[in-house]
Amino acid sequence: MSSPESRVTVSTQQIAEIAGVGRSAVGNWRKRHPEFPVPDSSGSFDLGEVERWLVENGKIDRPIPAGFRIWPLVDVLRVSLAPEQIGQLFAGALVYLDVCAQALLSHDGLSTATRVPPSESWSVLSQLPSQVLAEELCQAAARIEAEDPGLEDLLVPGFQHAAAGNSELVGSLIHDLDQAASTSAERLELLEEVLDRVHRVDRFSGEYSTPRDVTQLMVQLAGNHDGIVCDLACGEGGLLMSAAMRRNRDVLRAARLVGYEISDAALRMARSRFLLSDLAADLRLEDAFRIPPSELPKADLVLVDPPLGQKNWADADVYMDDRWTYGAPSPRSADLAWVQLAIQCLAENGRGLVLTSAFAVSRGGGDERIRQAMLRAGVVEAVIGLPGRLRANTSIPLALWVLRPPLPTATSVLLVDASKLGTTGRSQHSFDPGDIDRLVAAVREHGRGQQVDSEIAWVVDITHLIENGAILDPKRYRPEVEVNVDELRERAELIRTRLPTSANEAAGAVNRSRNWTPRTGGLKWAESNRDLESVAAILRGSAPPSLKNSDNGVPLFGMAEVAADHPRQQNFVERSELGSHAVLLQTGDTVVALAGDGVRSSLVTSDHEGAVLGRECAAVRPTSPELTSEWTYIWTQSSLFRDQVFRHTVGTTLPRLNFRALQSFKIPVPPLEDQYRAADMLQELDDAIATVDAVSTQLEELRELRLDLFVADARSSS
């Protein structure tokens, strides 16, 4: 089989990871070895050439591991396939390899698996020319699916994506998958990593998956229930599988797993995951709202993480159905429809866990009447208020309902406020394991009648809740803060004594920067001007206008992202609108805005790896081992760069820097030692700025404490 390996490229950082060295070592190899592979115009290296050079020069003693080869292949596939299509291709390929492996075991009497004719096994098809392999795989997959109805649609759709995209890469991909994973468990682990990457690149694909932290919280709250486990909106199956995996194998084999989903693609992914995990599950392509109540399972555990913000989620027949024991849900929101459906599915001692938007716990009108009826019936055991941005595709706060079968004798509900727990990152909020343990402990302590964690949890009388509009927002019932005047004074004094130290640290960084000069002397710097094109690739953005939301979008890095000085909502571009000249950014690129007042540039971090470069922007990507990414960014922030921009800018209403003019710019390239020292010094100054900001924060906190002391003293004296 002819291999398209030369089409796959890797960055300097990836070469360093393959060889187990630092990035600077790769730079030294390029400088000292003239035969080192030459990068292409984007600054990337041919993977096959890199492998040959590393082996021949004793940097590695065996071929590049398959695990390293897979992700560069994915980068190439992203040019022609959407993220979810890549996920489907991986799923189909991994299931195919698993079926072939199990069939081989069955020939040896070690397994009773799907029969795969030898002519359709990977060991035979892998010998075909790459030009026809994708089509032959599609035909073989169709015949294998016909042989085993349980595999229907698990193989063909993924291989069809391969045939429609870069079909010549399929052989390399499946070969590397086969080498990287030799067991079902390893194939499942690979698929999980692929899905994780797909969801990071395409945040909207996460609609059919539950965030990892929320999954852990729900699974731990579920405990070890025996019997039926049901997910009414199972999506890609991750939540249902996690709940099943928590059980021991003996209990698991006796349990029954049931899942419903209306998205065919999401259900196929769920079926693939369960097949690779060797777990039996009854997964159905059905709308749970249209299943007659008598046909719903009575489950010991019901899990529901439905899509958020569902409007017009059914028709009049469903809205008017008499199944709604506690009141007909509004067509404007399906939140309380899912809550009621979960209650209907509960067995006698079952537990339900339903994730909704936070609006469901406080919305008025019909939702208020439904909550009142549920409170009177005693079906709400607890509500956990969760922060926003737990999902990457929305900032909406969430609420987790802990449900039980009707208990008219219930007198109270546990309300837990988790909105202040965890850490907010650039794009998503996350919980520490200790945060999850704390939330689970509060629910369990309440269930045992024990004292709960009073900092985050409160037991509220049902009568009081109904009198207050059945609002179940935990923050509403947080006890009034008791002011400890002595403690306030101690905190104020601590801040007062700490302020001089923080101020001195900032001043020290400023003083050190004043004395900094290049160690190699000014003469070499003066002689170091180079044509920018000789040491870096200059790439022009061509992405079309962005969309705020897109089901098939690629993250955009354009002028707005360059100008942003804080995390902002990600913009996207339709994949179908990307041309062949689209530039996908790499970590270490410096993006320069070509239009607008002033000079704006931004250093690309791993958070924006793979984003497409927008119009009116250029990316400067170092190609010479003599130039670092950090120094390139420093140069674009300097007055020397601003002066060159000023002399080449045209227009008054919206000044523009001509792309060809940027190509002609000169950049000083001092010795690497000075480049690293300059980056370190500027980092120290940035740290000093952060210290000054901390001083400002401490002063604001001191002001707030003093203000509280004044008010507390006035209240106590009155």
XYZ file of C-alpha atoms in Angstrom, residues 141-593:
453
model
C -18.080 -2.443 6.342
C -21.477 -2.770 4.640
C -21.060 -6.536 4.324
C -19.928 -6.889 7.965
C -22.916 -4.846 9.147
C -25.256 -7.040 7.101
C -23.743 -10.087 8.807
C -24.387 -8.670 12.307
C -27.435 -6.366 12.794
C -25.943 -5.231 16.098
C -23.292 -3.371 14.098
C -25.771 -1.553 11.851
C -24.525 1.979 11.027
C -21.478 1.695 13.307
C -18.944 1.195 10.496
C -20.221 2.574 7.196
C -20.907 6.248 8.153
C -17.378 6.780 9.467
C -15.718 5.238 6.412
C -17.997 7.261 4.135
C -16.578 10.423 5.707
C -13.103 9.095 4.936
C -14.004 8.433 1.310
C -15.479 11.920 0.953
C -12.504 13.626 2.623
C -8.799 12.854 2.326
C -9.248 9.179 1.445
C -5.515 8.553 1.026
C -4.958 9.169 4.741
C -7.295 6.381 5.833
C -4.672 3.666 5.563
C -2.168 5.545 7.705
C -4.834 6.366 10.280
C -6.122 2.810 10.701
C -2.585 1.423 10.686
C -1.580 3.765 13.511
C -4.780 3.056 15.452
C -4.089 -0.660 15.120
C -0.538 -0.187 16.399
C -1.559 2.141 19.249
C -4.389 -0.011 20.639
C -4.339 -3.800 20.695
C -7.228 -4.459 23.132
C -10.837 -3.314 23.399
C -9.998 -1.313 26.522
C -7.166 0.512 24.722
C -9.419 1.232 21.743
C -12.071 2.661 24.059
C -9.452 4.834 25.754
C -8.342 6.161 22.359
C -11.930 6.909 21.358
C -12.518 8.774 24.626
C -9.460 10.945 23.953
C -10.650 11.652 20.411
C -14.083 12.709 21.686
C -12.468 14.945 24.286
C -10.415 16.665 21.571
C -13.438 16.981 19.277
C -15.467 18.638 22.029
C -12.624 21.070 22.766
C -12.307 22.078 19.116
C -16.055 22.187 18.408
C -17.797 23.324 21.560
C -21.259 22.785 20.044
C -20.606 19.054 19.655
C -20.562 18.950 23.461
C -24.361 19.262 23.432
C -24.541 15.457 23.386
C -21.998 14.912 26.156
C -21.960 15.727 29.859
C -19.002 17.755 31.193
C -16.530 15.578 33.081
C -16.986 17.324 36.439
C -20.781 17.171 36.226
C -20.538 13.493 35.276
C -18.413 12.777 38.350
C -20.854 14.651 40.579
C -23.902 12.830 39.214
C -22.232 9.419 39.311
C -21.098 9.851 42.911
C -24.556 11.054 43.944
C -26.046 8.011 42.203
C -24.168 5.607 44.444
C -24.265 1.868 43.737
C -27.915 1.264 42.866
C -28.715 -2.239 41.633
C -31.210 -3.047 38.906
C -32.189 -0.781 36.015
C -30.206 2.355 35.156
C -31.978 4.625 32.671
C -30.772 7.716 30.800
C -33.686 9.455 29.079
C -31.416 11.644 26.904
C -28.253 9.560 26.670
C -26.532 11.505 23.861
C -23.126 9.933 23.195
C -23.556 7.639 26.210
C -20.824 9.003 28.467
C -23.006 9.612 31.532
C -24.730 6.222 31.338
C -21.407 4.445 30.825
C -19.777 6.273 33.754
C -22.648 5.270 36.033
C -22.302 1.660 34.877
C -18.509 1.581 35.256
C -18.832 2.619 38.905
C -20.352 -0.754 39.756
C -18.400 -3.944 40.225
C -18.571 -6.454 37.378
C -20.839 -8.957 39.175
C -23.451 -6.298 39.905
C -22.994 -4.779 36.460
C -23.713 -7.979 34.557
C -26.958 -8.400 36.514
C -28.002 -4.785 35.869
C -29.911 -3.480 32.883
C -28.776 -0.299 31.141
C -31.360 1.609 29.105
C -30.813 4.754 27.053
C -32.998 6.900 24.781
C -31.764 9.449 22.239
C -33.297 11.285 19.268
C -30.011 12.061 17.455
C -28.958 9.189 15.222
C -25.306 10.322 15.115
C -25.073 10.700 18.895
C -26.666 7.290 19.461
C -24.201 5.651 17.047
C -21.347 7.064 19.112
C -22.951 5.741 22.307
C -23.338 2.277 20.767
C -19.688 2.311 19.661
C -18.502 3.198 23.164
C -20.574 0.463 24.786
C -19.399 -2.094 22.231
C -15.746 -1.294 22.939
C -16.389 -1.370 26.697
C -17.982 -4.843 26.462
C -21.085 -3.557 28.266
C -24.566 -4.606 27.199
C -27.001 -1.704 26.928
C -30.463 -1.264 25.447
C -29.944 1.949 23.462
C -32.969 3.174 21.513
C -33.476 5.850 18.871
C -36.648 7.277 20.409
C -38.133 10.514 21.706
C -38.659 9.819 25.413
C -41.553 12.304 25.541
C -43.558 10.199 23.069
C -43.151 6.887 24.858
C -46.392 5.910 26.658
C -45.870 6.067 30.444
C -46.766 2.387 30.745
C -43.828 1.492 28.473
C -41.209 3.507 30.354
C -38.900 1.400 32.534
C -39.185 1.566 36.306
C -35.566 2.296 37.093
C -33.527 2.239 40.276
C -31.481 5.110 38.886
C -32.598 7.718 36.341
C -30.027 10.093 34.827
C -30.948 13.004 32.576
C -28.674 15.662 31.086
C -30.839 17.013 28.262
C -29.951 19.772 25.792
C -30.299 23.198 27.387
C -32.782 25.799 26.219
C -35.175 23.477 24.409
C -38.107 25.477 23.037
C -41.102 24.115 21.130
C -39.870 20.723 22.259
C -43.024 18.797 21.318
C -46.509 19.302 19.869
C -50.015 19.749 21.263
C -50.489 16.007 21.753
C -47.528 15.887 24.135
C -48.256 19.221 25.844
C -51.853 18.124 26.556
C -50.957 14.577 27.629
C -52.389 13.551 30.992
C -48.979 12.146 32.008
C -48.019 15.521 33.527
C -48.931 14.712 37.114
C -47.715 18.028 38.497
C -48.811 20.306 35.664
C -48.325 20.712 31.914
C -44.856 22.145 31.127
C -44.565 25.260 29.006
C -43.667 24.895 25.308
C -41.050 27.612 25.970
C -38.928 25.293 28.124
C -38.585 21.520 28.473
C -36.765 21.716 31.834
C -39.646 20.647 34.085
C -40.875 18.164 31.485
C -37.595 16.272 31.915
C -37.890 16.496 35.715
C -41.421 15.057 35.645
C -40.463 12.354 33.142
C -37.610 11.247 35.410
C -39.990 10.992 38.383
C -42.367 8.829 36.322
C -39.512 6.383 35.626
C -38.473 5.889 39.264
C -38.864 2.504 40.913
C -40.095 2.333 44.501
C -36.740 3.191 46.085
C -35.170 4.807 43.043
C -33.235 8.048 42.719
C -33.365 10.543 39.875
C -30.702 13.076 38.886
C -31.704 15.709 36.344
C -29.579 18.614 35.101
C -31.453 21.736 33.983
C -30.799 25.426 33.570
C -30.936 27.447 36.787
C -34.008 29.251 35.429
C -36.075 26.116 36.098
C -35.777 26.552 39.875
C -37.103 30.116 39.945
C -39.176 30.781 36.806
C -42.711 31.976 37.577
C -46.101 31.205 36.033
C -46.779 27.594 35.143
C -43.312 26.489 36.278
C -44.013 27.874 39.755
C -47.237 25.850 39.985
C -45.394 22.692 38.884
C -42.708 23.209 41.547
C -45.375 23.769 44.217
C -47.095 20.507 43.257
C -43.794 18.598 43.302
C -42.918 20.034 46.722
C -46.291 18.982 48.136
C -45.763 15.476 46.729
C -42.319 15.282 48.354
C -40.522 14.224 45.154
C -37.740 16.824 45.450
C -35.033 15.616 47.834
C -32.414 18.273 47.026
C -31.405 20.941 44.518
C -27.753 21.846 43.892
C -27.138 25.258 42.345
C -24.171 25.037 39.947
C -22.115 27.889 38.443
C -22.163 28.960 34.822
C -19.619 27.859 32.200
C -19.516 24.263 33.388
C -20.403 23.608 29.767
C -17.981 25.053 27.241
C -20.829 26.090 24.927
C -22.789 28.238 27.396
C -22.395 30.505 30.411
C -25.861 29.655 31.758
C -25.820 28.546 35.435
C -27.181 25.047 36.015
C -29.270 23.259 38.623
C -29.016 19.589 39.562
C -32.250 18.067 40.877
C -32.061 15.077 43.234
C -35.423 13.314 42.957
C -37.263 10.439 44.651
C -40.667 8.726 44.323
C -43.586 10.590 45.954
C -43.164 11.005 49.725
C -46.130 13.059 51.046
C -44.695 12.996 54.578
C -41.594 14.955 53.522
C -41.239 18.263 55.370
C -38.041 19.794 53.977
C -35.725 20.093 50.980
C -31.931 20.339 50.963
C -30.613 23.317 49.001
C -26.889 23.346 48.169
C -25.071 26.369 46.739
C -22.045 25.331 44.651
C -21.820 28.615 42.739
C -18.698 29.707 44.652
C -16.882 26.366 44.453
C -14.316 25.416 41.821
C -12.163 27.468 39.475
C -13.106 29.547 36.439
C -10.678 29.091 33.551
C -10.456 30.952 30.276
C -13.274 29.031 28.626
C -14.802 26.768 31.252
C -15.472 26.383 34.984
C -14.177 23.278 36.745
C -14.503 21.584 40.126
C -11.695 20.079 42.161
C -12.264 16.503 43.413
C -12.593 17.944 46.912
C -15.440 20.205 45.747
C -17.346 17.232 44.342
C -16.764 15.206 47.522
C -18.081 18.123 49.563
C -21.299 18.376 47.545
C -21.900 14.623 47.671
C -21.251 14.565 51.425
C -23.880 17.277 51.986
C -26.576 15.249 50.183
C -25.631 12.026 51.968
C -25.538 13.696 55.393
C -29.006 15.092 54.784
C -30.247 11.650 53.748
C -28.944 10.188 57.011
C -30.499 12.979 59.055
C -27.100 14.379 60.033
C -25.908 17.971 60.283
C -25.004 19.336 56.836
C -22.160 21.640 55.793
C -23.647 24.987 56.839
C -21.319 26.993 54.570
C -22.900 25.639 51.389
C -26.050 23.684 52.345
C -29.309 24.504 54.117
C -32.373 22.445 54.974
C -35.472 24.524 54.189
C -39.045 23.782 55.270
C -41.356 22.928 52.360
C -44.079 25.234 53.663
C -41.604 28.124 53.661
C -40.565 27.292 50.102
C -44.151 27.251 48.839
C -44.868 30.574 50.555
C -41.877 32.048 48.691
C -43.061 31.130 45.214
C -41.553 27.605 45.328
C -38.231 29.187 44.382
C -35.522 26.550 44.815
C -32.488 28.746 44.159
C -30.126 27.905 47.060
C -28.654 31.422 47.155
C -32.096 32.787 48.081
C -31.994 30.922 51.400
C -28.393 31.543 52.394
C -28.398 32.619 56.078
C -27.665 36.251 56.832
C -23.984 36.823 57.456
C -23.044 37.219 61.104
C -20.415 39.951 61.388
C -17.519 39.169 63.725
C -16.038 42.584 64.478
C -12.865 41.185 66.049
C -12.236 38.994 63.007
C -12.746 41.959 60.667
C -10.194 43.977 62.633
C -7.672 41.102 62.481
C -8.075 40.762 58.700
C -7.730 44.512 58.206
C -4.544 44.562 60.273
C -3.122 41.589 58.346
C -3.674 43.369 55.019
C -2.204 46.604 56.384
C 1.018 44.837 57.424
C 1.236 42.912 54.123
C 0.918 45.932 51.841
C 4.506 47.265 52.235
C 5.964 43.856 51.305
C 3.874 43.638 48.124
C 4.816 47.194 47.174
C 8.531 46.453 47.718
C 8.314 43.355 45.495
C 6.883 45.439 42.655
C 9.539 48.134 43.136
C 12.293 45.487 43.106
C 11.189 44.179 39.720
C 11.206 47.730 38.335
C 14.726 48.382 39.659
C 16.083 45.150 38.188
C 14.663 46.006 34.763
C 16.387 49.429 34.822
C 19.810 47.810 34.994
C 19.198 45.251 32.246
C 21.426 45.362 29.162
C 22.220 42.692 26.583
C 25.056 40.501 27.825
C 26.413 40.160 24.313
C 26.861 43.906 23.816
C 25.102 46.512 21.707
C 27.336 46.047 18.647
C 25.965 42.595 17.865
C 22.428 43.858 18.295
C 23.054 46.718 15.874
C 24.344 44.239 13.320
C 21.525 41.760 13.855
C 18.797 43.249 11.621
C 17.417 40.567 9.303
C 14.712 40.443 6.669
C 11.629 39.116 8.417
C 10.972 36.705 5.545
C 14.390 35.104 6.032
C 13.658 33.959 9.594
C 9.880 33.546 9.696
C 6.914 32.481 7.614
C 4.412 35.328 7.172
C 0.926 33.936 6.698
C -2.092 35.933 5.589
C -5.542 35.357 7.067
C -8.370 34.598 4.674
C -11.231 33.424 6.891
C -14.648 34.935 6.031
C -16.867 36.832 8.486
C -17.532 34.972 11.711
C -20.671 33.506 13.214
C -21.506 33.665 16.915
C -22.975 30.170 16.757
C -22.325 27.366 14.335
C -23.020 23.647 14.415
C -20.173 23.058 11.978
C -17.766 25.822 12.870
C -14.030 26.312 13.264
C -12.809 28.713 16.000
C -11.772 32.076 14.552
C -8.807 34.190 15.630
C -9.253 37.583 14.024
C -8.954 41.283 14.776
C -11.387 41.117 17.698
C -9.355 38.355 19.343
C -6.096 40.265 18.842
C -7.615 43.351 20.465
C -9.193 41.497 23.408
C -7.357 41.925 26.698
C -9.555 39.416 28.518
C -11.350 36.127 27.707
C -14.249 36.691 25.315
C -16.920 34.644 23.622
C -15.382 32.554 20.851
C -16.395 33.344 17.279
C -16.677 30.640 14.642
C -16.485 30.278 10.872
C -18.509 27.849 8.776
C -16.179 25.039 7.665
C -17.803 24.996 4.237
C -16.689 28.610 3.704
C -13.013 27.927 4.358
C -10.867 28.039 1.259
C -7.770 26.034 0.481
C -5.590 28.894 1.751
C -7.049 28.958 5.258
C -4.317 29.260 7.903
C -4.672 27.155 11.063
C -2.731 28.727 13.920
C -0.041 26.994 15.955
C 1.115 27.689 19.486
C 3.862 30.331 19.318
C 2.527 32.205 16.282
C 2.358 35.993 16.626
C -0.833 37.383 15.102
C -0.683 41.005 13.887
C -3.778 43.071 13.072
